[in-house]
Amino acid sequence: MKRTRATGWIFSTALFFLAQGARAQTVTIPVETRNNALVFQADANRNVGIVYMGARLQDKNEYALATGMYKQTSDYSGVANAAYATSGTRNLFEPALSVTHVDGNNSLDLQYVRHESKQLDNNTSLLSIYLKDPVYNFEVTLFCKSWFNEDVTEQWSEIKHNEKGKVTLHKYASAGLYLKASSYWLRQYHGDWAREMQPEEAKLTHGIKTVDSKLGTRANLFQPSVFMVSLDKPATEDEGTVLYGALEWSGNFRVDLELDNRDNLRIMAGINNYASPYTLQPGEVFTTPAFLSVLSTKGKGAASRQLHNWARNYKILDGKGTRLTLLNNWEATYFDFNENKLKELLKDTRKLGVDLFLLDDGWFANKYPRNNDNAGLGDWGENKKKLPNGIATLVQEAQQNQVKFGIWVEPEMVNPKSELYEQHPDWVVKQVSRPEHYFRNQLVLDLSNPAVQDFVFGVVDNLFTKNPALAYIKWDCNAVIYNAHAAKLGNQSHFYVQYVQGLYNVLKRLRAKYPTVPMMLCSGGGGRVDYAALQYFTEFWPSDNTDPLERIFMQWEYSYFYPSVSMSAHVTDWGKQPIKFRTDVAMMGKLGFDIVVSHLKEKDLQFCQEALKTYESLKPVIWQGDQYRLQSPADHDVASLLYLNEARSRGVVFNYLVNNRYEAGSVLPIRLKGLDAKKRYTLKEVNVFPGTSSGIDSSKSYSGEFLMTVGFNPDVKQGRNSVVIEIKAVD
């Protein structure tokens, strides 16, 4: 047989693996955090599997003994617990990676070569596991980054090859997990506009449960990419073993949860391979997004607090910093405003007592004025009729009123009725030969095109160049992708992936030039939030539904995965509740207002002004404190939630009546959590409406033990449907 360069590589690689095989032995690779362990193992045949995921053991040697304690059906393949399952060889279940090689072969067998661990700092470690196919010049590196104190891990992979041509990746998940328990309970979410984060929980049955999105943008609109899996029984706030999972990716995602014939659960998460086979050139590295997970053996509350700490310290932009309270003009004016009307609103901003005025949609476009959502999107020049002196005059007016100025943009989108659409039809995502189909009367710009990336960057950059004092950006994204086609993209199957990569390129450029400017991540509500995007944004908009009763339920579910410092919550005219109820609910996140200040009654305005002062005092606890969910709105007449500082010396409890049936209220005391049992605490009602008094005696003190064992009754009832209590330790 004539020996080619390719066969020479195969021959030399085969010799390498034979030599390795002669001395192969089991290699156990634990990733340990303060409370947990994820343990990989390379067996004698160099198959890398997951042999343990659970509470950390004191003796590391015992991890290798765990699988022997399970007397289950034989693993026919020998790779059922694969850390990164492949297709075309022995794997009998859903693969993480599926490829077609240059010669048309569809098989892949990734075998252990070596691993290395690095201590990145005193809290963060990085494990790299190197895998290689013994037949094809194809390699994968598995990464597992762990944060010791927070019990959080991120997993991702790097895929590359040096074959003599293009290799096609048909599926390319970020990572896989392998769990053993008697049963598994999935808590997932669904929704639509104004109905985000609706929870469902069910026992997983045999086969595959897939949670995914094919929307391209606003990827979380119907199904968010976050989930929980409880082991053995549904976890509660304080009991049970539960795994949180989240993919850090702002486009199409896919999570497969497969219960196999041995009653073990395989979880794989990554970019959705729907309509996206990816062609990989020789030497090119494809890096998957990170899959985030946190495991708790003490219930859902402990998992969320660990995740919140990690997010504030390591992921969310300026997660330990402050935020700006604001007044938004949207519900006061919608598209109908002019310079004089906005100047009056700027005076109201100062009068109310917030930090910033936010100018929303409708300030731009001239040939096709942005007077409704049918036109103008993409034409980012100030509308000369509405704003004859431009944005600069409003920024100056804000400074004169001693407030800051922010502005709304939606730079990824375009209306067909716009100059941009007329001038650059090849920048628009659409099928040329098919009728256009619109979402909110708009289409999506092709961010896989570098010229479009430059344009989108320029939209924001130009605003800052012309207005250096601009202090805030609300970045919206209202459309999904129909008729996916990119005019300038050679391989259309790369579009969904390269769109998101293009978005990140723009955001990286903006943050390199404007590293500290606060930006809100909005997507017609909560249609896009994830931890990849939150690296570039200080906060996100959970929903356009600002009815405070609805928001209690939504923010409750969001709070499992995202801390309050990242969650924008505005007081609006949605709902039938009084201004106190609306303000109290919004104070659980990053407070803002979207109301007509001049229409407020005297006492309502006085209440808002005083509440803002109270919020200024309490926001360090709300934003940076530990969150304890005391009573769920889904299961009780009264919803109750506590924020507590690290020293356990100060906290705030929000209590809301969520059931209007006869005599509904806080009949029983509400048990607090997280306090120091030996300390004594006073409880004082705050946000008391002008002209009313509180029945809570703030001069009394209670032991932490009493408040956590017996509890405290905030006396929530009809006519007293929102009660906020500040807790302070007695010196």
XYZ file of C-alpha atoms in Angstrom:
731
model
C 0.000 0.000 0.000
C 1.307 3.402 -0.963
C 1.872 5.454 2.170
C 0.390 8.985 1.918
C 0.833 11.845 4.354
C -2.649 11.094 5.702
C -2.006 7.381 6.193
C 1.365 8.262 7.698
C -0.390 10.383 10.314
C -2.867 7.582 11.013
C -0.028 5.075 11.326
C 2.009 7.253 13.693
C -1.067 8.091 15.741
C -1.970 4.427 15.959
C 1.523 3.677 17.254
C 1.060 6.449 19.822
C -2.204 4.974 21.094
C -0.772 1.445 21.095
C 2.126 2.653 23.171
C -0.254 4.424 25.495
C -2.438 1.337 25.681
C 0.449 -0.766 26.868
C 0.578 1.267 30.035
C -3.028 2.557 30.126
C -4.655 2.781 33.503
C -7.709 4.403 35.004
C -7.291 8.130 35.590
C -9.725 9.846 37.942
C -10.094 13.618 37.505
C -12.180 15.340 40.189
C -13.379 18.943 39.897
C -14.125 20.002 43.446
C -15.807 23.096 44.840
C -16.629 23.931 48.425
C -19.652 21.623 48.565
C -19.695 19.599 45.350
C -17.676 17.427 43.020
C -17.906 16.637 39.313
C -15.651 13.657 38.634
C -14.365 12.588 35.229
C -12.601 9.288 34.659
C -10.527 7.960 31.791
C -10.813 4.168 31.847
C -8.272 1.614 30.655
C -9.605 1.999 27.098
C -9.150 5.793 27.296
C -12.902 6.494 27.291
C -13.613 9.620 29.319
C -16.813 9.429 31.335
C -18.484 11.078 34.294
C -18.448 8.748 37.290
C -19.772 11.045 39.996
C -21.664 14.305 40.419
C -22.826 15.204 43.877
C -21.730 16.290 47.326
C -17.986 16.589 47.796
C -16.328 13.643 49.557
C -13.502 14.081 52.026
C -11.556 11.166 50.570
C -10.894 11.763 46.872
C -10.019 8.123 46.355
C -13.620 7.143 47.031
C -14.980 8.881 43.922
C -13.681 5.993 41.820
C -15.687 3.574 43.976
C -19.037 5.252 43.363
C -20.057 3.446 40.170
C -19.490 0.066 41.808
C -22.302 0.758 44.258
C -24.893 0.805 41.455
C -26.169 -2.649 40.431
C -27.762 -1.633 37.170
C -28.189 -3.207 33.757
C -24.944 -3.704 31.878
C -23.654 -0.831 29.803
C -23.562 -2.551 26.427
C -21.533 0.213 24.804
C -19.044 0.967 27.559
C -19.510 4.699 26.905
C -23.011 5.425 28.240
C -21.534 7.863 30.765
C -19.400 9.655 28.164
C -18.358 13.157 29.112
C -18.694 14.160 25.453
C -20.579 11.508 23.505
C -19.926 11.038 19.788
C -21.793 9.285 16.979
C -20.953 6.578 14.469
C -19.013 4.243 16.768
C -20.289 2.638 19.985
C -22.500 5.316 21.525
C -26.156 4.226 21.538
C -27.648 7.484 22.754
C -27.899 11.116 21.714
C -24.437 12.465 20.815
C -22.879 15.728 21.872
C -20.792 15.770 18.701
C -21.594 14.354 15.275
C -19.365 14.902 12.221
C -18.731 13.968 8.619
C -15.044 13.651 7.757
C -13.402 14.673 4.504
C -13.700 11.125 3.156
C -17.448 11.005 3.926
C -17.108 8.820 7.018
C -19.508 9.711 9.858
C -17.765 8.019 12.781
C -15.903 9.629 15.641
C -14.182 8.114 18.669
C -12.607 10.584 21.070
C -10.052 9.055 23.393
C -8.162 10.464 26.346
C -4.715 11.883 25.670
C -3.967 13.964 28.749
C -5.402 16.578 31.070
C -4.149 19.569 32.965
C -5.489 21.703 35.801
C -4.671 25.354 36.412
C -5.390 27.470 39.472
C -6.422 30.793 37.918
C -6.776 32.562 41.274
C -7.559 31.616 44.854
C -11.164 30.812 43.928
C -11.110 29.776 40.265
C -9.707 26.674 38.556
C -9.645 25.467 34.953
C -9.510 21.828 33.896
C -8.625 20.948 30.300
C -9.108 17.383 29.012
C -7.524 16.645 25.631
C -9.210 14.046 23.412
C -8.215 12.674 20.007
C -9.587 10.247 17.458
C -7.076 7.400 16.799
C -8.055 7.145 13.126
C -8.760 10.718 12.022
C -6.702 13.828 12.727
C -9.517 15.235 14.830
C -9.231 16.685 18.351
C -11.514 18.064 21.039
C -10.553 19.815 24.249
C -13.092 19.772 27.058
C -12.915 22.682 29.486
C -14.387 22.874 32.960
C -13.988 26.137 34.834
C -15.017 26.073 38.476
C -15.518 28.661 41.194
C -14.807 27.074 44.566
C -16.817 29.294 46.917
C -19.867 29.593 44.665
C -20.094 25.899 43.574
C -20.528 27.086 39.975
C -19.010 25.429 36.911
C -18.831 26.414 33.251
C -18.155 23.748 30.613
C -17.353 24.221 26.946
C -15.351 22.570 24.193
C -12.890 23.438 21.445
C -13.222 21.398 18.278
C -10.525 21.272 15.598
C -9.021 19.004 12.947
C -6.158 18.821 10.479
C -7.717 16.640 7.838
C -7.050 17.429 4.186
C -10.239 19.350 3.564
C -13.443 20.474 5.217
C -15.141 18.557 8.005
C -18.850 19.116 8.712
C -20.106 19.372 12.287
C -23.724 18.229 12.408
C -24.116 18.640 16.156
C -21.732 20.445 18.480
C -22.984 20.654 22.043
C -21.027 22.557 24.659
C -20.940 19.825 27.278
C -22.617 16.816 28.774
C -23.545 15.764 32.304
C -24.425 12.316 33.638
C -26.564 11.916 36.748
C -27.672 8.957 38.846
C -30.807 9.053 41.013
C -34.038 7.166 41.591
C -36.043 9.759 39.627
C -35.622 13.166 37.987
C -37.909 16.184 37.962
C -37.519 18.893 35.336
C -38.580 22.467 36.040
C -38.637 24.343 32.753
C -40.178 27.575 31.529
C -42.341 28.696 28.650
C -44.121 31.868 27.616
C -44.667 34.559 25.028
C -44.752 38.342 24.971
C -46.035 39.636 28.342
C -46.174 36.048 29.657
C -42.499 35.318 30.225
C -41.095 32.713 32.627
C -44.168 30.536 33.134
C -42.966 27.478 35.102
C -43.790 23.818 34.512
C -42.464 20.901 36.528
C -42.800 17.233 35.626
C -41.126 13.915 36.178
C -38.805 12.950 33.339
C -39.703 9.725 31.597
C -37.559 7.493 29.399
C -36.482 8.928 26.091
C -35.427 12.470 25.251
C -36.937 15.701 26.458
C -35.672 18.622 24.360
C -35.916 22.275 25.346
C -34.892 24.440 22.414
C -35.319 27.595 20.370
C -35.229 28.202 16.618
C -36.116 31.911 16.677
C -32.649 33.252 15.840
C -33.116 36.409 17.912
C -35.331 36.849 20.985
C -34.377 33.202 21.441
C -35.959 32.896 24.908
C -39.380 34.181 23.857
C -41.122 30.790 23.891
C -38.670 28.732 25.948
C -35.816 30.176 28.042
C -32.486 28.361 28.090
C -32.529 27.958 31.886
C -33.845 24.937 33.752
C -33.643 22.904 36.962
C -33.416 19.160 37.506
C -34.297 17.795 40.952
C -32.972 14.391 41.940
C -35.142 11.751 43.657
C -38.002 14.193 44.358
C -38.945 17.785 43.520
C -36.677 20.093 45.478
C -38.156 22.779 47.722
C -36.592 26.080 48.693
C -34.642 24.515 51.552
C -34.542 20.772 50.901
C -33.540 18.392 48.162
C -30.812 18.009 45.570
C -31.217 20.220 42.522
C -29.110 21.105 39.495
C -29.495 24.485 37.771
C -28.477 24.637 34.125
C -28.138 27.588 31.740
C -26.553 28.015 28.327
C -24.554 31.206 27.820
C -25.658 31.926 24.261
C -27.983 34.572 22.795
C -29.269 32.612 19.809
C -30.774 29.241 18.968
C -30.099 26.745 21.750
C -30.832 23.110 22.448
C -30.904 21.175 25.713
C -31.404 17.404 25.558
C -32.349 15.501 28.704
C -32.251 11.765 28.029
C -33.296 9.117 30.540
C -31.594 5.937 29.389
C -32.279 2.224 29.765
C -30.279 2.136 33.014
C -32.398 4.929 34.550
C -29.518 7.404 34.427
C -29.941 10.938 33.098
C -27.784 12.417 30.367
C -27.933 16.206 29.864
C -26.416 17.903 26.829
C -26.653 21.609 26.104
C -25.341 23.790 23.331
C -26.052 25.770 20.197
C -29.058 24.381 18.353
C -27.841 22.500 15.291
C -31.175 23.205 13.564
C -30.447 24.294 9.969
C -26.845 24.827 11.053
C -24.364 22.138 9.948
C -21.042 23.875 10.448
C -18.173 23.428 7.996
C -14.815 23.424 9.770
C -11.657 24.216 7.839
C -8.332 22.464 8.604
C -6.684 24.139 11.584
C -9.798 26.176 12.427
C -10.997 26.019 16.026
C -14.720 26.010 16.775
C -15.358 27.113 20.360
C -18.760 26.311 21.796
C -20.508 28.641 24.280
C -20.287 27.853 27.971
C -22.849 25.676 29.718
C -23.342 26.903 33.272
C -24.389 24.681 36.156
C -24.677 24.835 39.921
C -25.639 21.930 42.179
C -27.230 22.234 45.598
C -28.029 19.518 48.130
C -29.908 22.067 50.264
C -32.727 23.045 47.944
C -33.407 25.696 45.324
C -32.765 28.669 47.570
C -29.155 27.734 48.264
C -28.529 27.136 44.554
C -29.880 30.552 43.585
C -27.868 32.364 46.249
C -24.686 30.683 45.028
C -25.527 31.589 41.453
C -26.315 35.202 42.404
C -22.978 35.580 44.181
C -21.134 34.183 41.176
C -23.019 36.411 38.740
C -22.366 39.596 40.693
C -18.696 38.788 41.234
C -17.725 37.326 37.884
C -20.230 37.690 35.062
C -22.683 40.614 35.050
C -21.138 43.881 33.925
C -20.392 45.914 37.058
C -22.300 43.363 39.114
C -20.974 44.786 42.383
C -21.563 48.368 41.307
C -24.449 50.770 41.584
C -27.360 51.402 39.195
C -29.374 54.443 38.085
C -33.038 54.923 38.938
C -34.889 56.398 35.988
C -38.040 57.884 34.496
C -38.969 56.507 31.057
C -41.252 58.461 28.728
C -42.724 55.482 26.829
C -46.048 55.035 28.595
C -46.369 58.788 29.081
C -46.039 59.683 25.394
C -45.488 56.593 23.233
C -44.437 58.039 19.826
C -46.257 61.332 20.341
C -43.790 63.859 21.714
C -41.721 66.903 20.814
C -38.846 68.820 22.328
C -41.016 70.943 24.623
C -42.954 67.960 25.934
C -39.697 66.155 26.703
C -38.298 69.196 28.493
C -41.338 69.155 30.767
C -40.736 65.468 31.447
C -37.132 66.276 32.320
C -38.404 68.684 34.967
C -40.661 65.899 36.241
C -37.626 63.634 36.443
C -35.954 65.948 38.891
C -39.222 66.532 40.747
C -39.751 62.802 41.193
C -36.213 62.329 42.484
C -34.753 59.695 40.131
C -31.264 59.782 38.614
C -31.971 59.662 34.877
C -34.484 60.410 32.142
C -34.764 57.724 29.443
C -36.018 58.734 26.000
C -37.655 55.710 24.408
C -38.682 54.830 20.843
C -39.729 57.455 18.303
C -36.949 60.078 18.362
C -35.433 59.357 14.917
C -35.981 59.159 11.123
C -37.075 61.916 8.719
C -37.977 60.614 5.254
C -40.082 57.943 6.969
C -40.680 59.475 10.425
C -40.816 57.124 13.378
C -44.347 58.068 14.443
C -45.407 54.455 14.887
C -43.745 51.057 14.577
C -44.386 50.820 10.822
C -41.560 53.068 9.668
C -38.164 54.622 10.306
C -36.379 51.818 12.116
C -32.802 51.827 10.827
C -32.634 55.568 10.114
C -30.944 56.880 13.231
C -30.805 60.617 12.546
C -32.819 62.740 14.970
C -36.312 63.541 13.730
C -36.099 67.254 12.861
C -39.775 67.926 13.416
C -39.859 66.433 16.908
C -36.323 67.428 17.902
C -35.248 70.416 15.815
C -32.209 70.978 18.041
C -31.273 67.320 18.271
C -30.479 65.087 21.215
C -27.747 67.453 22.397
C -30.282 70.017 23.595
C -32.056 67.371 25.674
C -28.790 66.192 27.201
C -28.024 69.794 28.170
C -31.535 70.244 29.542
C -31.062 67.126 31.661
C -27.810 68.512 33.058
C -29.546 71.769 33.933
C -32.141 69.742 35.823
C -29.327 67.843 37.584
C -30.324 64.483 36.108
C -28.696 62.230 33.522
C -29.987 61.403 30.054
C -30.368 58.008 28.382
C -31.759 56.832 25.069
C -33.446 53.829 23.402
C -32.030 52.101 20.322
C -32.876 48.980 18.357
C -29.858 48.850 16.039
C -30.176 45.235 14.878
C -33.519 45.831 13.174
C -35.015 47.641 10.182
C -38.454 48.628 8.904
C -39.022 47.954 5.203
C -40.291 51.530 5.135
C -36.896 53.135 5.782
C -33.991 54.688 3.916
C -31.687 51.981 5.234
C -33.829 49.281 3.642
C -33.886 51.175 0.341
C -30.129 51.750 0.306
C -28.942 48.375 1.612
C -31.437 45.623 0.796
C -28.525 43.159 0.903
C -28.053 43.967 4.606
C -31.466 42.549 5.470
C -32.135 38.951 6.503
C -34.665 37.731 3.936
C -35.217 35.290 1.100
C -35.100 37.373 -2.073
C -37.552 35.191 -3.998
C -40.072 34.775 -1.156
C -42.597 37.204 0.329
C -41.368 39.070 3.392
C -42.973 38.225 6.706
C -42.748 40.753 9.510
C -42.536 40.616 13.273
C -43.697 43.972 14.697
C -43.507 45.374 11.159
C -39.759 44.858 10.972
C -36.961 42.644 9.741
C -33.537 41.738 11.115
C -30.227 43.094 9.868
C -27.563 40.550 8.912
C -24.982 40.700 11.691
C -22.961 37.948 10.039
C -21.933 40.725 7.606
C -18.967 42.801 8.905
C -20.360 45.909 7.179
C -23.575 45.548 9.172
C -21.552 45.065 12.349
C -19.815 48.368 11.617
C -23.188 50.033 11.054
C -24.681 48.731 14.314
C -21.572 49.739 16.243
C -21.784 53.154 14.606
C -25.391 53.703 15.708
C -24.333 53.723 19.352
C -20.860 55.160 18.812
C -22.255 58.161 16.934
C -24.664 58.917 19.754
C -21.786 59.026 22.236
C -19.527 60.956 19.874
C -22.142 63.677 19.445
C -23.299 63.523 23.080
C -20.401 62.594 25.401
C -22.582 63.140 28.463
C -25.035 60.451 27.350
C -25.383 58.212 30.408
C -27.522 55.189 29.525
C -28.522 52.971 26.606
C -31.639 50.822 26.357
C -30.840 48.232 23.657
C -33.962 46.580 22.273
C -34.485 43.614 19.950
C -38.121 43.046 19.011
C -38.116 40.755 15.960
C -37.400 37.092 15.400
C -35.803 35.771 12.216
C -38.041 34.673 9.371
C -36.821 33.526 5.932
C -33.253 33.142 7.160
C -30.822 34.097 4.415
C -27.724 36.298 4.442
C -26.892 37.826 1.067
C -23.155 38.128 1.721
C -22.619 34.833 3.523
C -21.026 32.057 1.508
C -22.305 29.145 3.585
C -25.915 29.731 4.629
C -25.811 26.933 7.188
C -23.435 29.117 9.248
C -25.907 31.987 9.482
C -27.545 31.354 12.868
C -24.157 30.859 14.539
C -22.410 33.767 12.861
C -25.288 36.157 13.567
C -24.741 35.756 17.308
C -20.973 35.889 16.921
C -21.448 39.139 14.985
C -23.613 40.543 17.783
C -20.915 39.728 20.323
C -18.278 41.339 18.107
C -20.269 44.586 18.162
C -20.797 44.461 21.918
C -17.101 43.764 22.547
C -16.162 46.794 20.461
C -18.632 48.990 22.315
C -17.425 47.850 25.699
C -13.797 48.368 24.695
C -14.602 52.005 23.918
C -17.331 52.613 26.521
C -16.587 50.195 29.360
C -18.712 51.733 32.097
C -21.863 53.160 30.481
C -24.952 51.370 31.869
C -26.943 49.468 29.243
C -30.263 47.663 29.566
C -30.706 44.423 27.638
C -34.260 44.481 26.305
C -35.908 42.154 23.816
C -39.590 42.953 23.749
C -39.348 41.908 27.371
C -37.210 39.003 28.549
C -36.719 37.377 25.169
C -32.945 37.333 25.156
C -31.433 37.397 28.640
C -28.551 34.990 29.300
C -25.156 35.190 30.961
C -23.234 35.611 27.711
C -25.180 38.792 26.964
C -25.010 40.039 30.555
C -21.243 40.347 30.234
C -22.002 43.489 28.208
C -25.124 44.801 29.975
C -25.705 46.032 33.488
C -29.340 44.960 33.610
C -32.156 43.333 31.636
C -35.854 43.980 31.078
C -37.833 40.948 32.305
C -41.114 41.686 30.515
C -43.163 44.400 28.874
C -45.897 43.231 31.230
C -45.481 45.591 34.179
C -48.724 44.731 35.946
C -47.298 44.451 39.480
C -49.283 41.343 40.339
C -47.954 39.592 37.232
C -44.474 40.884 37.958
C -44.462 39.253 41.407
C -44.804 35.871 39.719
C -42.357 36.617 36.878
C -39.665 38.165 39.053
C -39.994 35.267 41.472
C -39.091 32.792 38.722
C -36.372 34.978 37.210
C -34.835 35.317 40.675
C -33.821 31.671 40.704
C -31.287 32.437 37.975
C -30.577 36.185 38.011
C -29.836 38.533 40.945
C -31.983 41.581 41.651
C -29.223 44.024 40.669
C -29.644 42.841 37.067
C -33.447 42.978 36.942
C -35.130 46.221 35.808
C -38.549 46.797 37.367
C -40.639 49.874 36.604
C -43.659 51.514 38.168
C -46.270 51.961 35.424
C -50.032 52.340 35.027
C -50.492 48.653 34.234
C -52.776 46.836 36.639
C -55.376 48.063 39.097
C -53.213 48.230 42.209
C -52.474 51.494 44.038
C -49.182 53.321 43.529
C -47.793 51.909 46.775
C -48.265 48.311 45.642
C -46.725 49.084 42.239
C -43.720 50.834 43.768
C -43.123 48.171 46.398
C -43.003 45.466 43.722
C -40.598 47.459 41.544
C -38.285 48.001 44.514
C -37.440 44.293 44.495
C -35.214 44.925 41.470
C -33.565 47.914 39.808
C -36.237 50.566 40.334
C -37.550 52.792 37.572
C -40.721 54.711 36.708
C -42.728 54.886 33.503
C -45.594 57.149 34.518
C -46.911 60.661 33.932
C -45.575 62.407 37.007
C -47.770 65.466 36.454
C -50.877 63.256 36.664
C -50.008 61.872 40.101
C -52.154 62.909 43.011
C -50.348 64.899 45.686
C -50.060 62.019 48.153
C -49.089 59.559 45.412
C -46.235 61.833 44.353
C -45.187 62.323 47.965
C -45.175 58.565 48.465
C -42.978 57.988 45.381
C -40.517 60.666 46.461
C -40.210 59.179 49.946
C -40.004 55.632 48.582
C -37.044 56.661 46.413
C -35.248 57.938 49.506
C -35.998 54.681 51.295
C -34.789 52.745 48.269
C -31.525 54.690 48.276
C -30.945 53.407 51.794
C -32.049 49.832 51.146
C -30.663 49.185 47.652
C -27.279 47.823 48.853
C -29.177 45.098 50.704
C -31.603 44.453 47.829
C -28.929 44.365 45.123
C -26.079 42.654 46.967
C -27.774 40.752 49.768
C -28.729 37.100 49.954
C -32.247 36.413 48.731
C -34.597 34.117 50.632
C -37.979 33.223 49.159
C -40.281 32.823 52.142
C -43.734 32.183 50.640
C -44.415 31.502 46.986
C -47.164 33.468 45.206
C -48.162 30.239 43.478
C -48.957 28.458 46.755
C -50.026 31.140 49.221
C -52.391 34.081 49.569
C -49.390 36.202 50.545
C -46.074 36.189 48.696
C -43.069 37.032 50.819
C -39.400 37.513 49.978
C -36.413 38.557 52.093
C -33.102 40.226 51.196
C -30.411 39.993 53.889
C -26.920 41.464 53.986
C -23.836 39.297 54.431
C -23.408 40.260 58.090
C -27.019 39.211 58.768
C -27.488 42.557 60.479
C -29.883 44.239 58.057
C -32.598 43.042 55.744
C -35.844 43.930 54.026
C -38.958 41.760 53.625
C -41.460 42.364 50.820
C -44.973 41.003 51.434
C -47.844 41.102 48.922
C -51.448 39.973 48.861
C -51.791 37.901 45.673
C -55.272 36.464 46.285
C -58.330 38.697 46.503
C -60.745 36.081 47.803
C -62.747 36.684 50.973
C -60.573 37.149 54.100
C -57.384 36.247 52.216
C -54.282 37.494 53.988
C -51.431 36.590 56.310
C -53.428 34.464 58.730
C -50.310 32.632 59.866
C -46.936 34.137 60.745
C -44.270 34.064 58.026
C -41.050 32.344 59.067
C -37.925 34.285 58.152
C -34.670 32.674 57.012
C -30.955 33.302 57.154
C -30.919 35.352 60.358
C -28.473 34.893 63.214
C -30.437 32.897 65.780
C -28.583 34.569 68.669
C -29.066 38.154 67.527
C -32.066 40.301 68.316
C -33.826 42.227 65.587
C -36.258 45.116 65.303
C -38.837 45.219 62.526
C -39.983 48.529 61.103
C -42.510 49.038 58.348
C -41.254 51.326 55.578
C -42.971 52.768 52.508
C -45.953 53.708 54.647
C -48.410 55.690 52.546
C -48.856 59.356 53.587
C -51.743 59.830 55.964
C -51.673 56.243 57.222
C -49.839 54.628 60.109
C -48.299 51.233 60.641
C -49.583 48.815 63.247
C -46.143 47.233 63.558
C -44.381 48.215 66.775
C -40.810 49.004 65.768
C -39.696 49.361 69.402
C -40.043 45.628 70.039
C -37.189 43.246 69.351
C -37.204 39.538 68.593
C -34.524 36.906 68.561
C -33.445 35.523 65.234
C -34.430 32.123 66.572
C -37.996 33.317 67.213
C -38.344 34.948 63.792
C -37.096 31.802 62.030
C -39.004 29.310 64.204
C -42.307 31.048 64.972
C -42.158 33.860 62.444
C -43.674 37.304 62.178
C -47.064 38.350 60.845
C -46.915 41.472 58.629
C -50.729 41.738 58.746
C -51.262 41.650 54.986
C -54.925 41.823 53.989
C -57.430 43.693 51.841
C -56.729 47.397 52.187
C -53.204 46.551 53.329
C -52.074 44.500 50.364
C -48.400 45.462 50.299
C -46.166 45.615 53.353
C -42.409 46.283 53.311
C -40.478 45.685 56.521
C -36.919 46.678 57.309
C -35.056 44.366 59.694
C -32.164 45.578 61.813
C -30.010 43.773 64.338
C -29.977 45.362 67.787
C -26.486 46.478 68.778
